[in-house]
Amino acid sequence: RLGFDWDKAIDIINKIKEELTELEKEVREGRKSRVFDEIGDVLFSIINFSRRSGVDCEESLYEVSKKFVRRFNFMEKYADENNLDFKKLPLKEKDKLWEIAKRELP
């Protein structure tokens, strides 16, 4: 509105990458208060990109949350049907179930 905006959407994506790099640095260095700030910067940049792209962030997050729940429920059911104790599965095995869920529930 006041001309303080990126010219191209790709510029915002580059800003998101920059903010993610800064977040990663703070995580590696263990500075929790800075991690808090950098997460805010990442979210702000993503929201800016969404606004620029005409995507409703709240609706997008709501839909992806529903998809996650469907896939997670599928994973639990799949494990149960295959006599697997989901809680005791190593993360690598859970990742395999996640890939199956993604194929079955796009």
mmCIF file of C-alpha atoms in Angstrom:
data_model
loop_
_atom_site.group_PDB
_atom_site.id
_atom_site.type_symbol
_atom_site.label_atom_id
_atom_site.label_comp_id
_atom_site.label_asym_id
_atom_site.label_seq_id
_atom_site.Cartn_x
_atom_site.Cartn_y
_atom_site.Cartn_z
ATOM 1 C CA ARG A 1 0.000 0.000 0.000
ATOM 2 C CA LEU A 2 2.802 2.403 0.820
ATOM 3 C CA GLY A 3 5.310 0.957 -1.636
ATOM 4 C CA PHE A 4 7.334 -0.987 0.932
ATOM 5 C CA ASP A 5 7.019 -4.370 -0.731
ATOM 6 C CA TRP A 6 9.045 -6.770 -2.825
ATOM 7 C CA ASP A 7 8.853 -6.376 -6.606
ATOM 8 C CA LYS A 8 8.646 -10.095 -7.342
ATOM 9 C CA ALA A 9 7.364 -13.131 -5.480
ATOM 10 C CA ILE A 10 10.751 -14.832 -5.952
ATOM 11 C CA ASP A 11 12.305 -12.010 -3.930
ATOM 12 C CA ILE A 12 10.078 -12.947 -1.007
ATOM 13 C CA ILE A 13 11.072 -16.599 -1.359
ATOM 14 C CA ASN A 14 14.705 -15.519 -1.186
ATOM 15 C CA LYS A 15 13.883 -13.550 1.969
ATOM 16 C CA ILE A 16 12.269 -16.675 3.472
ATOM 17 C CA LYS A 17 15.461 -18.628 2.705
ATOM 18 C CA GLU A 18 17.545 -15.886 4.315
ATOM 19 C CA GLU A 19 15.388 -15.952 7.437
ATOM 20 C CA LEU A 20 15.588 -19.764 7.589
ATOM 21 C CA THR A 21 19.380 -19.543 7.417
ATOM 22 C CA GLU A 22 19.357 -17.080 10.304
ATOM 23 C CA LEU A 23 17.027 -19.378 12.265
ATOM 24 C CA GLU A 24 19.292 -22.363 11.651
ATOM 25 C CA LYS A 25 22.304 -20.381 12.899
ATOM 26 C CA GLU A 26 20.546 -19.459 16.141
ATOM 27 C CA VAL A 27 19.373 -23.054 16.670
ATOM 28 C CA ARG A 28 22.911 -24.369 16.164
ATOM 29 C CA GLU A 29 24.268 -21.796 18.614
ATOM 30 C CA GLY A 30 21.557 -22.642 21.167
ATOM 31 C CA ARG A 31 20.282 -19.090 21.614
ATOM 32 C CA LYS A 32 16.630 -19.700 22.482
ATOM 33 C CA SER A 33 15.648 -16.038 22.728
ATOM 34 C CA ARG A 34 17.036 -15.428 19.233
ATOM 35 C CA VAL A 35 15.313 -18.576 17.946
ATOM 36 C CA PHE A 36 12.035 -17.045 19.117
ATOM 37 C CA ASP A 37 12.746 -13.877 17.127
ATOM 38 C CA GLU A 38 13.888 -15.731 14.019
ATOM 39 C CA ILE A 39 10.796 -17.945 13.999
ATOM 40 C CA GLY A 40 8.752 -14.753 14.010
ATOM 41 C CA ASP A 41 10.783 -13.440 11.067
ATOM 42 C CA VAL A 42 10.258 -16.685 9.119
ATOM 43 C CA LEU A 43 6.517 -16.650 9.784
ATOM 44 C CA PHE A 44 6.240 -12.971 8.880
ATOM 45 C CA SER A 45 8.034 -13.592 5.576
ATOM 46 C CA ILE A 46 5.839 -16.593 4.766
ATOM 47 C CA ILE A 47 2.711 -14.595 5.539
ATOM 48 C CA ASN A 48 3.985 -11.816 3.294
ATOM 49 C CA PHE A 49 4.530 -14.314 0.469
ATOM 50 C CA SER A 50 1.071 -15.800 1.024
ATOM 51 C CA ARG A 51 -0.544 -12.376 0.928
ATOM 52 C CA ARG A 52 1.333 -11.529 -2.261
ATOM 53 C CA SER A 53 0.298 -14.870 -3.799
ATOM 54 C CA GLY A 54 -3.363 -14.492 -2.841
ATOM 55 C CA VAL A 55 -3.286 -17.446 -0.437
ATOM 56 C CA ASP A 56 -5.239 -17.251 2.814
ATOM 57 C CA CYS A 57 -2.693 -18.394 5.437
ATOM 58 C CA GLU A 58 -5.306 -19.387 7.977
ATOM 59 C CA GLU A 59 -7.215 -21.500 5.468
ATOM 60 C CA SER A 60 -4.002 -23.066 4.157
ATOM 61 C CA LEU A 61 -2.854 -23.997 7.664
ATOM 62 C CA TYR A 62 -6.308 -25.365 8.508
ATOM 63 C CA GLU A 63 -6.358 -27.578 5.407
ATOM 64 C CA VAL A 64 -2.817 -28.880 5.875
ATOM 65 C CA SER A 65 -3.612 -29.641 9.525
ATOM 66 C CA LYS A 66 -6.628 -31.709 8.466
ATOM 67 C CA LYS A 67 -4.468 -33.553 5.935
ATOM 68 C CA PHE A 68 -1.829 -34.243 8.596
ATOM 69 C CA VAL A 69 -4.438 -35.669 10.981
ATOM 70 C CA ARG A 70 -5.882 -37.916 8.233
ATOM 71 C CA ARG A 71 -2.427 -39.219 7.347
ATOM 72 C CA PHE A 72 -1.401 -39.695 10.968
ATOM 73 C CA ASN A 73 -4.607 -41.616 11.694
ATOM 74 C CA PHE A 74 -3.894 -43.741 8.617
ATOM 75 C CA MET A 75 -0.394 -44.492 9.969
ATOM 76 C CA GLU A 76 -1.764 -45.608 13.322
ATOM 77 C CA LYS A 77 -4.426 -47.774 11.689
ATOM 78 C CA TYR A 78 -1.910 -49.284 9.259
ATOM 79 C CA ALA A 79 0.441 -50.115 12.133
ATOM 80 C CA ASP A 80 -2.396 -51.676 14.121
ATOM 81 C CA GLU A 81 -3.594 -53.748 11.146
ATOM 82 C CA ASN A 82 -0.040 -55.009 10.656
ATOM 83 C CA ASN A 83 0.476 -55.859 14.348
ATOM 84 C CA LEU A 84 3.009 -53.072 14.854
ATOM 85 C CA ASP A 85 3.280 -51.112 18.086
ATOM 86 C CA PHE A 86 3.271 -47.595 16.672
ATOM 87 C CA LYS A 87 4.660 -46.008 19.833
ATOM 88 C CA LYS A 88 7.669 -48.332 19.827
ATOM 89 C CA LEU A 89 8.496 -48.008 16.132
ATOM 90 C CA PRO A 90 11.773 -46.238 15.393
ATOM 91 C CA LEU A 91 11.461 -42.914 13.598
ATOM 92 C CA LYS A 92 12.808 -44.459 10.395
ATOM 93 C CA GLU A 93 9.903 -46.941 10.359
ATOM 94 C CA LYS A 94 7.408 -44.183 11.114
ATOM 95 C CA ASP A 95 8.831 -42.267 8.164
ATOM 96 C CA LYS A 96 8.118 -45.290 5.961
ATOM 97 C CA LEU A 97 4.530 -45.357 7.210
ATOM 98 C CA TRP A 98 4.282 -41.629 6.520
ATOM 99 C CA GLU A 99 5.339 -42.202 2.906
ATOM 100 C CA ILE A 100 2.674 -44.901 2.560
ATOM 101 C CA ALA A 101 0.085 -42.523 4.017
ATOM 102 C CA LYS A 102 1.125 -39.803 1.557
ATOM 103 C CA ARG A 103 0.666 -42.208 -1.357
ATOM 104 C CA GLU A 104 -2.701 -43.427 -0.101
ATOM 105 C CA LEU A 105 -4.036 -40.036 0.983
ATOM 106 C CA PRO A 106 -2.608 -37.359 -1.345
#
